[in-house]
Short mmCIF file of C-alpha atoms and ligand atoms in Angstrom, two decimals:
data_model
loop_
_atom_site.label_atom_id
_atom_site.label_comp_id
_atom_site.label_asym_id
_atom_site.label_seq_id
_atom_site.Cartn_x
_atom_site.Cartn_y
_atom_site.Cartn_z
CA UNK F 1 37.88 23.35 -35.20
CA UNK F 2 36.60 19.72 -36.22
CA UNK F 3 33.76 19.23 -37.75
CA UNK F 4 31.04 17.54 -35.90
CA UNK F 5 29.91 14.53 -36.22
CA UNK F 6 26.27 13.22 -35.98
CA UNK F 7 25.85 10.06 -33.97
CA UNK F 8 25.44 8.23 -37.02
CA UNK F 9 28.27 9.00 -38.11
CA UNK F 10 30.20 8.06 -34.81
CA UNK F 11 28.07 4.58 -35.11
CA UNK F 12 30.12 4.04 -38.22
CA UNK F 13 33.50 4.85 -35.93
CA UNK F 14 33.26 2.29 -33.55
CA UNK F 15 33.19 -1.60 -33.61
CA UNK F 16 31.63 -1.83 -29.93
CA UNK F 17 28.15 -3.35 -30.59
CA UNK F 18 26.24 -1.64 -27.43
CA UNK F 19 28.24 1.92 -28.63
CA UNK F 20 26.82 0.95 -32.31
CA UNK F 21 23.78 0.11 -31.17
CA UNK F 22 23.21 3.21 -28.94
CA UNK F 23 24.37 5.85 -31.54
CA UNK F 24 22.05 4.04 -33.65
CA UNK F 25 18.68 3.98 -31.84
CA UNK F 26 19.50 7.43 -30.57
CA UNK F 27 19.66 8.96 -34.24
CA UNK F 28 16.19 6.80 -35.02
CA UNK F 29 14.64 8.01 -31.62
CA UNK F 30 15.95 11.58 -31.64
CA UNK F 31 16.95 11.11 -28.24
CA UNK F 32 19.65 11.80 -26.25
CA UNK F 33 17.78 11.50 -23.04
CA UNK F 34 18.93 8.30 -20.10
CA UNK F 35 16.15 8.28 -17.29
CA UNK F 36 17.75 6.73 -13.42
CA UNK F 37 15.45 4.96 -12.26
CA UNK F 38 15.88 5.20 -8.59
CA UNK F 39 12.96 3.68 -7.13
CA UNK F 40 12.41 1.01 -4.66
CA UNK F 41 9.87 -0.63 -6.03
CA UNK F 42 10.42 -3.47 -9.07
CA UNK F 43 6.51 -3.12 -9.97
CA UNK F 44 7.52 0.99 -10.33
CA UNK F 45 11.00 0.85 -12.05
CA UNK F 46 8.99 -1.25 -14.63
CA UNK F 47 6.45 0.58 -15.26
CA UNK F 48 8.75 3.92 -15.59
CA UNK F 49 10.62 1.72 -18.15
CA UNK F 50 7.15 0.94 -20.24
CA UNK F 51 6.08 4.28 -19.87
CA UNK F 52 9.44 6.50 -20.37
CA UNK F 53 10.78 4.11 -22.76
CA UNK F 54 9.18 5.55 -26.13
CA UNK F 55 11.04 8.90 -24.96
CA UNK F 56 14.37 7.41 -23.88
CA UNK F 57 17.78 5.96 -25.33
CA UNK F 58 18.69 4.85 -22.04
CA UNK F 59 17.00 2.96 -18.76
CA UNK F 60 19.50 3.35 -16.15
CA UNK F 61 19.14 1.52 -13.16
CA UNK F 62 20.36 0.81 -9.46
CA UNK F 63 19.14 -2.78 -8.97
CA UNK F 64 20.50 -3.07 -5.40
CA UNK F 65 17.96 -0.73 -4.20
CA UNK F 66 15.10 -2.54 -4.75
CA UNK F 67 13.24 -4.21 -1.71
CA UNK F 68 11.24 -6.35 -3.79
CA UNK F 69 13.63 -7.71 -6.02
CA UNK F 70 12.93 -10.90 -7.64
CA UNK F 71 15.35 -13.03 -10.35
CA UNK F 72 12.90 -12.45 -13.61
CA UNK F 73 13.58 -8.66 -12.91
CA UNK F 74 16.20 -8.33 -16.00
CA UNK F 75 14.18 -10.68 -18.50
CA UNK F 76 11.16 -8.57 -18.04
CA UNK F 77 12.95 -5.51 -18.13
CA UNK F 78 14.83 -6.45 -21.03
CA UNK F 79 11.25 -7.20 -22.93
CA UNK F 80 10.47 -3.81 -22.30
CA UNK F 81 14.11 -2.60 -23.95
CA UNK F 82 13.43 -5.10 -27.07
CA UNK F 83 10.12 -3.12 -27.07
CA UNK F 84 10.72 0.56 -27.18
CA UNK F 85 14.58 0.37 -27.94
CA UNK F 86 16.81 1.49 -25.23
CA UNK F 87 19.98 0.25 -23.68
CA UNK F 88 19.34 -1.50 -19.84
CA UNK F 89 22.61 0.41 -17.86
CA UNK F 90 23.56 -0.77 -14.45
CA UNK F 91 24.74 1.87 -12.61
CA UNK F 92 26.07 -0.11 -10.50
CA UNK F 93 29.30 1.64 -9.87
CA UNK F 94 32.19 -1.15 -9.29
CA UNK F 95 34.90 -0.21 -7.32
CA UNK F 96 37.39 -3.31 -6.01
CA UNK F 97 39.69 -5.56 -7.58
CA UNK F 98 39.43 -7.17 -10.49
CA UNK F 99 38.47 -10.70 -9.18
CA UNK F 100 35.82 -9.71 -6.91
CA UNK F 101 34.56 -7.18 -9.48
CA UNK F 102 33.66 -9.96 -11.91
CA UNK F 103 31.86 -11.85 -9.02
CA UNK F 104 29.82 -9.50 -8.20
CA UNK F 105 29.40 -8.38 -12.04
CA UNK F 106 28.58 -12.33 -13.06
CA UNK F 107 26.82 -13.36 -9.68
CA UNK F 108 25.39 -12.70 -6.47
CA UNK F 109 21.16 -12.18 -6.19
CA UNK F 110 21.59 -9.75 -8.55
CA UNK F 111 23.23 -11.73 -12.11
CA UNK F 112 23.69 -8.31 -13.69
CA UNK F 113 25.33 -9.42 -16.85
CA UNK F 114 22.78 -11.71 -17.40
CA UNK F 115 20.38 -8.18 -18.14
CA UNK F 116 22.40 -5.14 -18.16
CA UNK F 117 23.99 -3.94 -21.80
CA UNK F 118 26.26 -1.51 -19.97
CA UNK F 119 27.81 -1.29 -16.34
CA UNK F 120 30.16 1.59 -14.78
CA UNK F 121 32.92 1.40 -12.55
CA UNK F 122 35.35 3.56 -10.83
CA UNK F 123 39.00 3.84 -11.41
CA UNK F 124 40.69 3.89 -8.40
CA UNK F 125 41.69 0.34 -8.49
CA UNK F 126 43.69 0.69 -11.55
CA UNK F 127 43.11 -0.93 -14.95
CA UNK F 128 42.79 -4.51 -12.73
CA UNK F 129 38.73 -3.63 -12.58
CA UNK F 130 38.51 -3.19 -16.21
CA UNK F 131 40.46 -6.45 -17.30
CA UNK F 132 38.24 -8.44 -14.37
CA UNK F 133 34.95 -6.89 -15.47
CA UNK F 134 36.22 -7.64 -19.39
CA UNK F 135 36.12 -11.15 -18.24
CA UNK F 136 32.25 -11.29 -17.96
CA UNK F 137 31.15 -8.43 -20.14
CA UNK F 138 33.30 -8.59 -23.23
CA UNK F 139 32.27 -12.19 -24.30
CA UNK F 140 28.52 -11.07 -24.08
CA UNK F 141 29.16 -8.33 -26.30
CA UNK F 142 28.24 -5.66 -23.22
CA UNK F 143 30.05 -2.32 -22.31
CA UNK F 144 31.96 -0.54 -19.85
CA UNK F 145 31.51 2.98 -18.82
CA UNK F 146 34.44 4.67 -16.68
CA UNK F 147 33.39 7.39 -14.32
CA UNK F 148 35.88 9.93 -15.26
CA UNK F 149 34.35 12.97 -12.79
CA UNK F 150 30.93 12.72 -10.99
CA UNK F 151 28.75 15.45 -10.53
CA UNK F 152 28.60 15.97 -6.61
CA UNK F 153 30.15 18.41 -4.71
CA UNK F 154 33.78 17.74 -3.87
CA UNK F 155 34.25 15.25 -5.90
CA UNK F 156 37.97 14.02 -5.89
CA UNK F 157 37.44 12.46 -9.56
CA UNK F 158 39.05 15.54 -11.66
CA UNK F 159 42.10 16.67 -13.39
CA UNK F 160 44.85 13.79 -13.16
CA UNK F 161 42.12 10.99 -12.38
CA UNK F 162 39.79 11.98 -15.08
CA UNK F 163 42.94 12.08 -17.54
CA UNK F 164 43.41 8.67 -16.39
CA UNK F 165 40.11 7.55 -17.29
CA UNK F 166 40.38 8.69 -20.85
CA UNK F 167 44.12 7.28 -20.99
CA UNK F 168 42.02 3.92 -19.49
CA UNK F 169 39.29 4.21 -21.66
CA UNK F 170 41.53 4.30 -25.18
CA UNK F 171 43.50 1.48 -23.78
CA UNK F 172 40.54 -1.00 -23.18
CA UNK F 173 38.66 0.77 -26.13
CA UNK F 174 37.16 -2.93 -27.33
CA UNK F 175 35.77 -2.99 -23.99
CA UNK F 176 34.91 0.74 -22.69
CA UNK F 177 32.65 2.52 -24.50
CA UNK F 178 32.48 6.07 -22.74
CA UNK F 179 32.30 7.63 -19.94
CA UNK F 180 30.15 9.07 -16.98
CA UNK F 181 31.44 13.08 -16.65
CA UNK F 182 30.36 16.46 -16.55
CA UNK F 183 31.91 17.37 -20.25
CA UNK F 184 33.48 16.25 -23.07
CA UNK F 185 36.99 14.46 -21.70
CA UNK F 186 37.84 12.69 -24.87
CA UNK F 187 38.29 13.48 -28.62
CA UNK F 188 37.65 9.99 -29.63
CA UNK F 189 34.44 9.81 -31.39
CA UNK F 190 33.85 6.09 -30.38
CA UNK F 191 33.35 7.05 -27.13
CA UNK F 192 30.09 8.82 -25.44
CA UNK F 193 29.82 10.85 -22.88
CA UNK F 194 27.04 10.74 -20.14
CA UNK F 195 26.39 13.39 -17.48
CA UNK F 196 24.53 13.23 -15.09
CA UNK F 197 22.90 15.79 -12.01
CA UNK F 198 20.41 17.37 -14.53
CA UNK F 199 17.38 19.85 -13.72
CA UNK F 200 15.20 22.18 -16.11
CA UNK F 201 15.81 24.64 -12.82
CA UNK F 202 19.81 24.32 -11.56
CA UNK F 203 20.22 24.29 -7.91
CA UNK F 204 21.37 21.60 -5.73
CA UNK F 205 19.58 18.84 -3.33
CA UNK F 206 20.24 18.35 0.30
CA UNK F 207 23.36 15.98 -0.01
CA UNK F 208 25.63 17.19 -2.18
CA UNK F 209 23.99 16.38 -5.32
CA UNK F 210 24.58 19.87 -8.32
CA UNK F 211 22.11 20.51 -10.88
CA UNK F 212 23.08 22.13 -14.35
CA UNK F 213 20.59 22.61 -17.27
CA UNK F 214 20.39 21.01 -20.42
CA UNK F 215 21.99 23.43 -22.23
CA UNK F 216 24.78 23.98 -20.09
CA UNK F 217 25.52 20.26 -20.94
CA UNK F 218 24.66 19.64 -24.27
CA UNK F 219 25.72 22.94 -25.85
CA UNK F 220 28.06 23.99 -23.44
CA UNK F 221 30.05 21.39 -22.31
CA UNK F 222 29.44 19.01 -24.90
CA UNK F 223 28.63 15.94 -23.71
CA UNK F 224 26.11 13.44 -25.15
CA UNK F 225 23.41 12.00 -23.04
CA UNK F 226 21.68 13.47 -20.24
CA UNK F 227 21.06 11.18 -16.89
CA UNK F 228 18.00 12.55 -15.50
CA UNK F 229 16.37 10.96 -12.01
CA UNK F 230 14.35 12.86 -9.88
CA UNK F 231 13.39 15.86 -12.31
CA UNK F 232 11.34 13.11 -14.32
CA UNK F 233 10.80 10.50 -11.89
CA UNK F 234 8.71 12.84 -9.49
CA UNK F 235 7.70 15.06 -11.57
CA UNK F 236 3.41 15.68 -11.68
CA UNK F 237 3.75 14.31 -15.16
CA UNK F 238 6.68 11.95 -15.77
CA UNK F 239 5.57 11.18 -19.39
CA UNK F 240 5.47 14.51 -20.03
CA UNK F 241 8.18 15.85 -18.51
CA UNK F 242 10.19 13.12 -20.29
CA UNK F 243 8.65 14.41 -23.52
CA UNK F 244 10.10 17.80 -22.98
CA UNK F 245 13.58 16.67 -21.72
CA UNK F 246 13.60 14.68 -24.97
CA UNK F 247 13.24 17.55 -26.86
CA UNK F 248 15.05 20.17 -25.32
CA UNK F 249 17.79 17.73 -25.44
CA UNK F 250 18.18 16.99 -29.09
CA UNK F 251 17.77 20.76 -29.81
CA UNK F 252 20.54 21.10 -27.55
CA UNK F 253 22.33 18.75 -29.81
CA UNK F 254 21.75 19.42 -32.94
CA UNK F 255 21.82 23.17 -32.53
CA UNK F 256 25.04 23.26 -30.97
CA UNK F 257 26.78 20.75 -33.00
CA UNK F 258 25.00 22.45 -36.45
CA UNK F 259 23.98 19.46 -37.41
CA UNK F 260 20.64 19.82 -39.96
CA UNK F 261 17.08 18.75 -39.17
CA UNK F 262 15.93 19.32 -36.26
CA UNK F 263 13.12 17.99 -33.64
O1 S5P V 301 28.40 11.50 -10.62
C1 S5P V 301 27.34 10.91 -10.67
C2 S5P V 301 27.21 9.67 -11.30
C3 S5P V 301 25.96 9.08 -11.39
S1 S5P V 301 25.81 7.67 -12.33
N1 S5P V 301 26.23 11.49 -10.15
C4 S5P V 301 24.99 10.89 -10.20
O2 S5P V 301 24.01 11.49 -9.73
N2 S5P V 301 24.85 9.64 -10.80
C5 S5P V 301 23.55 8.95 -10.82
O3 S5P V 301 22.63 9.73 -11.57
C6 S5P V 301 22.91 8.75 -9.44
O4 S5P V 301 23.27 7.50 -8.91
C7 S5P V 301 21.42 8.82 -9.75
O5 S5P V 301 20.93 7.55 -10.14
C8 S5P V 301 21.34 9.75 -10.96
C9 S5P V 301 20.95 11.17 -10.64
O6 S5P V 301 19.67 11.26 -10.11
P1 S5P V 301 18.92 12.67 -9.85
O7 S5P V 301 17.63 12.26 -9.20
O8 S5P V 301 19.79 13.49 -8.96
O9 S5P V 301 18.71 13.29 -11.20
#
């Protein structure tokens, strides 16, 4: 078996300056922990973001569900990131060609690449999506990840199309810096993993949604950062609750990789 490798190690292994970045802060923060922030309110998503942010390496967020929006949304957010040191991902999922991918990427109410470090997108339209979004994002120095399997029920993103992704991903490897999935896909240290549907108790949620525990993805299934919405967002104490996802996480990490020093 290979030996693991800390994230500061896999900083050193990749010349993508979000995935250098990230490895970075989440060595200095000891966390491996990315709160979705799925709120409707701008005032609230802010305010998660100053409060969760101490505890966090990432601030993941679905800017088209806001009813308030308004344009200074990403320049305060992103004083809030400079602040407590986390990476601002979009989730916002892109899924057409590559022309109209960049126009929604660049424009629209929404300018996310004037905010957002790190945007997703699906596959399905072929490597087109990644060459249109590398249009916008590569120049700015921002990153790409691929969603390689999601985490609700029937999901058609698995064996073939999740091979894809990490064939994808090593071919636009300047550009892509990971991937959303359940487990470890790819032995390429550059890239990180990020899974989300995460709970302290597994289960499901009325629409399809599946919950596994932080061990079962850390430890088990080896993947990197935990995505975790609801179980922190309405939970009695989000600080708190953060606090302890923080830490069970980075246990989870450095116990199962056997890396020294822990919590
Ligand atoms: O496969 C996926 C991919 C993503 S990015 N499944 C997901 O649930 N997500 C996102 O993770 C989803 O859009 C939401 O923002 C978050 C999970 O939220 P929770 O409240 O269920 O933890």
């Amino acid at each position: 078996m290979k030996e693991p490798l800390s994230f500061l190690k896999r900083a050193s292994l990749t010349r993508h300056p979000v995935a250098q970045k990230l490895f970075k802060l989440m060595e200095d923060k000891k966390s491996n922990l990315a709160v979705a922030a799925d709120s409707a309110s701008q005032k609230h998503v802010l305010e998660l973001a100053e409060h969760l942010g101490p505890f966090i390496c990432v601030f993941k967020t679905h800017v088209d569900i806001l009813s308030d929006f308004t344009p200074d949304f990403g320049k305060q957010l992103q004083d809030v990131a400079k602040r407590h040191q986390f990476i601002i991902f979009e989730d916002r999922k892109f899924a057409d060609i590559g022309q109209t991918s960049a126009l929604q990427y660049a424009g629209g109410l929404y300018r996310i690449a004037d905010w957002a470090d790190l945007i997703n997108a699906h596959i399905v339209p072929g490597p087109g999506i990644i060459e249109g979004l590398k249009t916008i994002g590569f120049p700015k120095g921002q990153g790409l990840l691929l969603l390689a399997e999601m985490s609700s029920q029937g999901t058609l993103a698995k064996g073939a199309y999740t091979r894809k992704a990490a064939q994808l991903a090593d071919q636009f490897a300047n550009y892509v810096m990971g991937f959303i999935s359940l487990r470890k896909i790819s032995e390429n240290p550059a890239f990180i993993h990020m899974t989300p549907g995460v709970k302290l108790n597994p289960g499901k949620d009325a629409l399809g949604q599946r919950y596994r525990t932080v061990e079962e993805i850390i430890a088990n299934n080896l993947s990197d950062i935990l995505i975790v919405g609801r179980d922190i967002t309405h939970a009695k104490n989000p600080i708190e609750q953060a606090l302890l996802y923080q830490q069970a996480g980075w246990e989870a990490y450095k116990q199962s990789r056997q890396l020294k020093g822990s919590f």
